[in-house]
Tab-separated table of C-alpha atoms in Angstrom:
chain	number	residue	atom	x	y	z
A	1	UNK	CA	0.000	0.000	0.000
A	2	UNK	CA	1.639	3.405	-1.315
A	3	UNK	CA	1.439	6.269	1.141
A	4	UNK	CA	0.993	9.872	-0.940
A	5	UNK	CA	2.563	12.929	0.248
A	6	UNK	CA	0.912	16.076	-0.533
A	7	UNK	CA	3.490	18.677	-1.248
A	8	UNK	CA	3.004	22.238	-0.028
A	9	UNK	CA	1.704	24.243	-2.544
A	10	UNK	CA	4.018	27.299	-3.799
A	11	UNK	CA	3.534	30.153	-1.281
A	12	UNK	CA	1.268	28.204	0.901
A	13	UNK	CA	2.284	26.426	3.785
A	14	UNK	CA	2.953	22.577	4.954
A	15	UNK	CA	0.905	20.121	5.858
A	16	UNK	CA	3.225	17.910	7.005
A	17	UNK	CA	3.247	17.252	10.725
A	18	UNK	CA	6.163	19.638	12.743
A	19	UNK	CA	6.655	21.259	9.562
A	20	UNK	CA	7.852	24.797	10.512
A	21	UNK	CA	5.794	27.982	9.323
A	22	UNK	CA	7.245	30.795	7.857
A	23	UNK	CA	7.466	34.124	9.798
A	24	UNK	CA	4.736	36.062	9.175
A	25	UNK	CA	5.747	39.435	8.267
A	26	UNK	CA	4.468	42.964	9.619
A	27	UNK	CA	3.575	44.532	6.189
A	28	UNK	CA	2.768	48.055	7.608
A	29	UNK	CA	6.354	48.502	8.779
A	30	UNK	CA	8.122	46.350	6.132
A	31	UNK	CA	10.401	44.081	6.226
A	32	UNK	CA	13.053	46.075	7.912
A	33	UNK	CA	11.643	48.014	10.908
A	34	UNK	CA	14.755	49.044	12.348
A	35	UNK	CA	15.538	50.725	8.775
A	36	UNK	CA	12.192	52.478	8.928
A	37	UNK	CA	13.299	54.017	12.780
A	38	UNK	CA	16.254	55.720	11.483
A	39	UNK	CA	14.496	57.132	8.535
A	40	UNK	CA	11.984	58.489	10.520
A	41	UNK	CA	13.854	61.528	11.638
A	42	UNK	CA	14.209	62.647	8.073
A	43	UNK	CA	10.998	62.004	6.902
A	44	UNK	CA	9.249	64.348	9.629
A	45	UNK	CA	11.647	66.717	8.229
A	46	UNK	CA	10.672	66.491	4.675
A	47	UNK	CA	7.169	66.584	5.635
A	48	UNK	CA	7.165	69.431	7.878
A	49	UNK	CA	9.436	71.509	5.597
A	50	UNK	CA	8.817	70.163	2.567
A	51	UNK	CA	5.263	68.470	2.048
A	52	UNK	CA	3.073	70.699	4.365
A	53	UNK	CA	3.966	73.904	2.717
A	54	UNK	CA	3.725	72.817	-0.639
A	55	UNK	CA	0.027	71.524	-0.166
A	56	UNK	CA	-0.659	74.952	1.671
A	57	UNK	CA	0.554	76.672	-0.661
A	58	UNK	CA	-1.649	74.797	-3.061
A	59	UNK	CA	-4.618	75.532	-1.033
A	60	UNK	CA	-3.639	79.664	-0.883
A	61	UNK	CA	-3.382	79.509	-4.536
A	62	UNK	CA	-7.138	78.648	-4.833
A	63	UNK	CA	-8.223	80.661	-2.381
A	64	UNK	CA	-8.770	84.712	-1.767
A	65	UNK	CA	-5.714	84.581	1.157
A	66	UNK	CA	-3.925	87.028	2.619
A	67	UNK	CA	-2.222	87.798	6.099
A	68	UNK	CA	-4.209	88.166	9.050
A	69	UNK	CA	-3.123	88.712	13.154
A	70	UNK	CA	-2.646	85.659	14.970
A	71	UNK	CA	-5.888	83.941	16.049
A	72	UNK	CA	-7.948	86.222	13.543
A	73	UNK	CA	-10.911	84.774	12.373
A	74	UNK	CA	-11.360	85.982	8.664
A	75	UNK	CA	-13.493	84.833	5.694
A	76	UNK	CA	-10.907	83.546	2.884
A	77	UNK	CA	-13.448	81.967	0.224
A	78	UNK	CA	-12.674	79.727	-2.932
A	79	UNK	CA	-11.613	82.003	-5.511
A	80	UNK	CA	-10.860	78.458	-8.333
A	81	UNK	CA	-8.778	79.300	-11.015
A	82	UNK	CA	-8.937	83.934	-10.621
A	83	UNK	CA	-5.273	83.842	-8.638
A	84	UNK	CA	-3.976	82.119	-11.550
A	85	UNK	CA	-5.554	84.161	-14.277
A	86	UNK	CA	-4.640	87.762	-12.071
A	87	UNK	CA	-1.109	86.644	-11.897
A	88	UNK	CA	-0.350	85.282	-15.301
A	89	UNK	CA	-1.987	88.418	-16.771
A	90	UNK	CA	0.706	90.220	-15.590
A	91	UNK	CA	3.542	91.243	-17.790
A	92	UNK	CA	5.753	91.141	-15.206
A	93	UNK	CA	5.401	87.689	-14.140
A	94	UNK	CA	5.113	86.579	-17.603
A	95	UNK	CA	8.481	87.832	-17.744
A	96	UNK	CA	10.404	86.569	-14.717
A	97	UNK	CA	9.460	83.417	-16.211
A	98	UNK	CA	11.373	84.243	-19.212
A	99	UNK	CA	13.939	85.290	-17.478
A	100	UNK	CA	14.517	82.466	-15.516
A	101	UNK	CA	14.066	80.771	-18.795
A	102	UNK	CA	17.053	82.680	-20.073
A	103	UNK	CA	19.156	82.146	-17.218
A	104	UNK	CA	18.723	78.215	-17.344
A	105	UNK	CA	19.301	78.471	-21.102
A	106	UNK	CA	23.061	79.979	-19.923
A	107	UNK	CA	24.002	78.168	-16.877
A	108	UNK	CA	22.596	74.610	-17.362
A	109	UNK	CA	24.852	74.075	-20.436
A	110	UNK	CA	27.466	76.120	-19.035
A	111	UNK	CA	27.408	73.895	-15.469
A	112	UNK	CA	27.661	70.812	-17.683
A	113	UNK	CA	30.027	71.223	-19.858
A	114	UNK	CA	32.980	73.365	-17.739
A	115	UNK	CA	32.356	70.678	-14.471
A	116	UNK	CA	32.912	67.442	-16.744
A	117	UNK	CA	35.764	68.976	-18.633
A	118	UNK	CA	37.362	70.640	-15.412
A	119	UNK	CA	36.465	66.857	-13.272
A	120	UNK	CA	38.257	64.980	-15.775
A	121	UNK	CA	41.024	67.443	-16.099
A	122	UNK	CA	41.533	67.323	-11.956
A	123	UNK	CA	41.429	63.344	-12.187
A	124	UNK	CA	44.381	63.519	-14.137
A	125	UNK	CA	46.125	65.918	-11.816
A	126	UNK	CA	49.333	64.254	-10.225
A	127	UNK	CA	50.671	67.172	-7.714
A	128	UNK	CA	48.779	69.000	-5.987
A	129	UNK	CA	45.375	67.406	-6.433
A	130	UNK	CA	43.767	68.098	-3.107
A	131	UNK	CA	44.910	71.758	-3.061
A	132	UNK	CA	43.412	72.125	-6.712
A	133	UNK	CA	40.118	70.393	-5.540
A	134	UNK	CA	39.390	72.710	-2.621
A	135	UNK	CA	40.568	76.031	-4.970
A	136	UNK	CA	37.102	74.934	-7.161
A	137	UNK	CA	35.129	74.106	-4.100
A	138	UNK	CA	35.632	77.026	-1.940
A	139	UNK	CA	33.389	79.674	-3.612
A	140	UNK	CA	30.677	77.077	-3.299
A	141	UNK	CA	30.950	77.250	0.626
A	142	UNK	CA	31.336	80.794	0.812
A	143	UNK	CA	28.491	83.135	1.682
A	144	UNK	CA	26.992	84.732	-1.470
A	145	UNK	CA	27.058	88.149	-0.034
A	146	UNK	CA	30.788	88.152	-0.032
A	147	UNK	CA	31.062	86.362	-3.222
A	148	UNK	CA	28.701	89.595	-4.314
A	149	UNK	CA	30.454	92.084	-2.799
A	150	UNK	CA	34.016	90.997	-4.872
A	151	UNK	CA	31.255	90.613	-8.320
A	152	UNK	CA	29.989	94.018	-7.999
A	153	UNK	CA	33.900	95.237	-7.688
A	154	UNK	CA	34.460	93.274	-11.239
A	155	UNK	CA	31.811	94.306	-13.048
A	156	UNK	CA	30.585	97.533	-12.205
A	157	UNK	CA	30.936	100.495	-14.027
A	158	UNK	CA	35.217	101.023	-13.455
A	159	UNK	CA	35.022	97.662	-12.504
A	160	UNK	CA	38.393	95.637	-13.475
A	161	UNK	CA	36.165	93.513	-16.237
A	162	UNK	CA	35.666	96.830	-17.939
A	163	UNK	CA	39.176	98.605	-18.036
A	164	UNK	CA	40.404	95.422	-19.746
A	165	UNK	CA	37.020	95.588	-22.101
A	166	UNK	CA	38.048	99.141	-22.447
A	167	UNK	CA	35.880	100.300	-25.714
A	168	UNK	CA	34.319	96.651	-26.077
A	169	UNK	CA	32.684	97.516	-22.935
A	170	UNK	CA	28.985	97.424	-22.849
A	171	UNK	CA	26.997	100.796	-21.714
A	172	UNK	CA	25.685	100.766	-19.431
A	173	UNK	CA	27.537	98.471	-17.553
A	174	UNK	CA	26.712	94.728	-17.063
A	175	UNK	CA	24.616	94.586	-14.232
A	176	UNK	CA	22.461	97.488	-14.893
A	177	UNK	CA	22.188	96.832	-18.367
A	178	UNK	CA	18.677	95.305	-19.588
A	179	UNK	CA	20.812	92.359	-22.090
A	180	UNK	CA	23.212	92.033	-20.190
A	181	UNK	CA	22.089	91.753	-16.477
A	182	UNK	CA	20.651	87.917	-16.634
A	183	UNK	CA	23.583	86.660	-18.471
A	184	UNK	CA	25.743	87.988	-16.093
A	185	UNK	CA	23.972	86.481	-13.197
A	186	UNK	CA	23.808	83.391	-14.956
A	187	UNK	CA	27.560	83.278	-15.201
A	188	UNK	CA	27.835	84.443	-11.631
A	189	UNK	CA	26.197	81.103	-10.268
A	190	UNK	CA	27.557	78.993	-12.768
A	191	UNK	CA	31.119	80.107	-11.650
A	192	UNK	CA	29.842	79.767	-7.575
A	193	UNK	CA	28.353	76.784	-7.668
A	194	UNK	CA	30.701	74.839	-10.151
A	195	UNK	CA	32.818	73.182	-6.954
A	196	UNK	CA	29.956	71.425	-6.212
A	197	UNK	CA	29.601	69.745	-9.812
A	198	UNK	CA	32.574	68.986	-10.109
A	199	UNK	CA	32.891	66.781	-7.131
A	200	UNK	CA	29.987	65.059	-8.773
A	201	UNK	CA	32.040	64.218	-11.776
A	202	UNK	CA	34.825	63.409	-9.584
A	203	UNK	CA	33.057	60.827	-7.901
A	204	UNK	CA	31.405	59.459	-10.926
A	205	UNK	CA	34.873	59.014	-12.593
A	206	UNK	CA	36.230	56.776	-10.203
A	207	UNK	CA	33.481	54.327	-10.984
A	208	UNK	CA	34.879	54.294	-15.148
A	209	UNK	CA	36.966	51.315	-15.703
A	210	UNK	CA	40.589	52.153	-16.450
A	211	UNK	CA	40.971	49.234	-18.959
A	212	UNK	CA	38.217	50.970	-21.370
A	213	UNK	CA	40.971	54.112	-21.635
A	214	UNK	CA	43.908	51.320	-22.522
A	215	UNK	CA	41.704	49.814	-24.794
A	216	UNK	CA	40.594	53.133	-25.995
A	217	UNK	CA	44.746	54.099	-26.376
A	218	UNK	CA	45.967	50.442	-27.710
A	219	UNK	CA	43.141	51.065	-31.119
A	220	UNK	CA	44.876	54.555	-31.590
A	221	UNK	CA	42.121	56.940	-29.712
A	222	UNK	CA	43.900	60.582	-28.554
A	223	UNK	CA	42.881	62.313	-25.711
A	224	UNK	CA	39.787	63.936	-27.122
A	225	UNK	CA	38.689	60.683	-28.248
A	226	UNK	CA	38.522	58.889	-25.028
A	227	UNK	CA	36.689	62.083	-23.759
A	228	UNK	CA	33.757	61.564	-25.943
A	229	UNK	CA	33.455	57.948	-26.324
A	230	UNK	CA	34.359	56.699	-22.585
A	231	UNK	CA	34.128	59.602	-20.478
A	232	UNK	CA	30.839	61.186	-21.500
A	233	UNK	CA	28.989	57.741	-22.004
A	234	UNK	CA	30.714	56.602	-18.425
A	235	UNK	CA	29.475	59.199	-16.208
A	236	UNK	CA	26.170	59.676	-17.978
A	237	UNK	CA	24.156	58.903	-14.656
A	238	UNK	CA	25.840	61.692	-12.822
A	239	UNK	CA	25.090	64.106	-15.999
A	240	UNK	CA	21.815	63.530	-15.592
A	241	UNK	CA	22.271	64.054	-11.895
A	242	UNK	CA	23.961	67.559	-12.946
A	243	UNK	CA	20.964	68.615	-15.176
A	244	UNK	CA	18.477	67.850	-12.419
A	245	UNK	CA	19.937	69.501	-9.542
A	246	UNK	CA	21.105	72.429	-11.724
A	247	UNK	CA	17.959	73.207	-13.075
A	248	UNK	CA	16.194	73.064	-9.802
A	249	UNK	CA	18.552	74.800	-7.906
A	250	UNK	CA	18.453	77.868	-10.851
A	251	UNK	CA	14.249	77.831	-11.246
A	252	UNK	CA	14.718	78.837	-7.476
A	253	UNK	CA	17.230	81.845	-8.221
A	254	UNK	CA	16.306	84.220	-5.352
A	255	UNK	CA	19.775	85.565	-3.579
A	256	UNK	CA	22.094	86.449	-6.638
A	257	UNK	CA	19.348	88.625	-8.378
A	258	UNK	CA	18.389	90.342	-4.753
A	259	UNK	CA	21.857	90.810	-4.461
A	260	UNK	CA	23.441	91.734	-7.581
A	261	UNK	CA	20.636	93.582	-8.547
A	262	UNK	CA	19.279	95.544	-6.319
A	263	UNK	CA	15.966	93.119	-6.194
A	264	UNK	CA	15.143	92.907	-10.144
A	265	UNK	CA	16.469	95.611	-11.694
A	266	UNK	CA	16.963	97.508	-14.175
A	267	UNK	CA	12.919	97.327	-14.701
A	268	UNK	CA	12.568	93.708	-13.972
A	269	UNK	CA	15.283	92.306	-16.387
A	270	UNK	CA	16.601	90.158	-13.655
A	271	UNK	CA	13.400	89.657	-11.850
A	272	UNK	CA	12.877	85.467	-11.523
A	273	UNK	CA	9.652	83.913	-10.704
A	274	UNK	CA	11.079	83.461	-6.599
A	275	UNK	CA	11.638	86.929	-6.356
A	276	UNK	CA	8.373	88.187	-7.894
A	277	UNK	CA	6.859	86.097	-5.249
A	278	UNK	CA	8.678	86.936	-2.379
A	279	UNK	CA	7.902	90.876	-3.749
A	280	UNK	CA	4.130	89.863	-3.931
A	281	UNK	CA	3.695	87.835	-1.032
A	282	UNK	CA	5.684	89.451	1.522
A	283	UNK	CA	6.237	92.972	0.655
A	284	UNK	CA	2.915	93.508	-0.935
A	285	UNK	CA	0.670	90.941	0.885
A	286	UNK	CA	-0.662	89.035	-2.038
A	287	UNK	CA	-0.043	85.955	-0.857
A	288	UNK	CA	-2.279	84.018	-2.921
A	289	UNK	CA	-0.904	85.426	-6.247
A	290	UNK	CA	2.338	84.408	-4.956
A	291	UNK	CA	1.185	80.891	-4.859
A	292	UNK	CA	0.017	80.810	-7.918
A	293	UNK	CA	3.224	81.535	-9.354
A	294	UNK	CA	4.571	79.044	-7.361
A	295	UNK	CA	2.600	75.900	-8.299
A	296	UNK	CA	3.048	77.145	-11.713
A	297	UNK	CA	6.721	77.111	-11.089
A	298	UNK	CA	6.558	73.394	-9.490
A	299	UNK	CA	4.985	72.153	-12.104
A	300	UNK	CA	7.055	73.427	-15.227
A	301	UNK	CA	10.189	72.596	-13.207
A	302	UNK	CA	8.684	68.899	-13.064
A	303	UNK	CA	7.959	69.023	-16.359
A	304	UNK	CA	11.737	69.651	-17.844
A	305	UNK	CA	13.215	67.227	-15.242
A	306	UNK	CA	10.898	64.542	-16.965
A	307	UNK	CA	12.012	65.587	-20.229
A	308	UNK	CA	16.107	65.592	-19.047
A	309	UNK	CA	15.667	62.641	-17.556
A	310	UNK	CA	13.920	60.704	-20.538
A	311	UNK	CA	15.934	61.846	-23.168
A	312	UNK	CA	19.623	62.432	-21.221
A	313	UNK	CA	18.950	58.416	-20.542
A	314	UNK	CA	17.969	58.878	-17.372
A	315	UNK	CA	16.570	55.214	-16.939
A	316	UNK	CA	19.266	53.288	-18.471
């Protein structure tokens, strides 16, 4: 007489006698809740700094909001889509958009190109290395209102940039020129915020074979060879990396055009969409104007990191 055995199914448990169950698993706090502990310091942050203003902001933004004393009981009705339409009816937000639009147009590029070329130029570096690595990183750590304070001395009027210029000079000068005043903010961060970039690159270099550069060498490739077929394709991640952080870091220019500027000027040239809505929402206490500008600015922001991150190969 044959004795069957009925086999567990798959996923299921035994029916054999002392068989021993799997643990069952708490699924609210994964399978890791020690991991979830440490994390939990960090995600109060992000969700008291981060999350909680951004959906009250979105709730301003439909409603008629402004400032009131604390413990105030005001009326401040659904207003839909009229913030929006009030705001984006305005020239002048229409163009600190395009502003900002030109100022990413000069410094994204810019960030990209001079941080990979200067990264792999320090990786090849021999003497001196670390010296050379902090020179790039220190304007990155310093305080922009001394960084300021040395641009205004370059650029102004009988700044040093224009007695070399001499007669090539533009007039007025660069910062208080209409053309001129974006692009030279533009440069501004791209030179004070390259340090950071490059240590990017730097980091993203270490992780490119060496062999692919002797292979590269033994078929007959030159320098500028190896550049574009195993650098650039090697440290593609942190490229796209670059693109992202760079363009959110300049939709939120605020400091440089306060500074540099004088808050906007000449006539709004360097106005960008943050510091229309600081203007709005704090100095003139339209708060929910300022909003609007701000999902706006959120959501076009998302929009072009989708894009850079689909077609810079983001998901390979």
């Amino acid at each position: 007489m044959s004795t069957t055995i009925k086999l567990p199914h798959p996923g299921g448990t035994s029916s054999l006698p002392g068989a021993a169950r799997p643990p069952r698993r708490h699924r609210l706090l994964g399978r890791n809740p020690l991991g979830l502990l440490f994390s939990a310091p960090y995600l109060v942050f992000v969700l008291a700094v981060f999350a909680y203003p951004l959906v009250f902001a979105v709730y301003i933004a439909f409603h008629d909001y402004f400032f009131s004393a604390p413990g105030a009981t005001v009326s401040r009705p659904f207003v839909g889509l009229q913030n929006f339409v009030d705001a984006f009816t305005d020239p002048d937000v229409i163009r600190s958009f395009g502003n900002v639009g030109i100022f990413l147009i000069i410094n994204v590029p810019l960030t990209v190109v001079l941080s990979l070329v200067l990264a792999s130029g320090l990786n090849r570096v021999t003497h001196l290395r670390a010296f050379y690595r902090v020179a790039y990183y220190i304007p990155y750590l310093t305080a922009s209102v001394a960084v300021v304070a040395v641009w205004l001395f370059l650029f102004n009027g009988s700044g040093l940039v224009n007695q070399i210029l001499g007669p090539l000079a533009p007039n007025p000068s660069w910062l208080i020129n209409s053309h001129w005043a974006m692009p030279s903010i533009a440069l501004f961060v791209t030179w004070k915020q390259m340090g950071f970039y490059i240590l990017l690159y730097l980091a993203a270099l270490q992780n490119v074979p060496k062999e692919l550069y002797e292979a590269a060498s033994t078929d007959g490739a030159g320098g500028v060879r190896q550049f574009f077929s195993v650098t650039v394709p090697g440290v593609r991640p942190a490229t796209v990396l670059v693109l992202l952080v760079s363009t959110v870091t300049g939709a939120n220019l605020f400091t440089e055009p306060y500074l540099l500027t004088n808050g906007g000027g000449p006539n709004g040239a360097s106005t960008s969409p943050v510091l229309l809505m600081y203007q709005r929402g704090i100095e003139q206490g339209h708060p929910d104007e300022a909003s609007a500008i701000g999902v706006v600015l959120v959501i076009l922001v998302l929009v072009i990191a989708l894009l850079q991150n689909r077609f810079a190969g983001g998901r390979d």
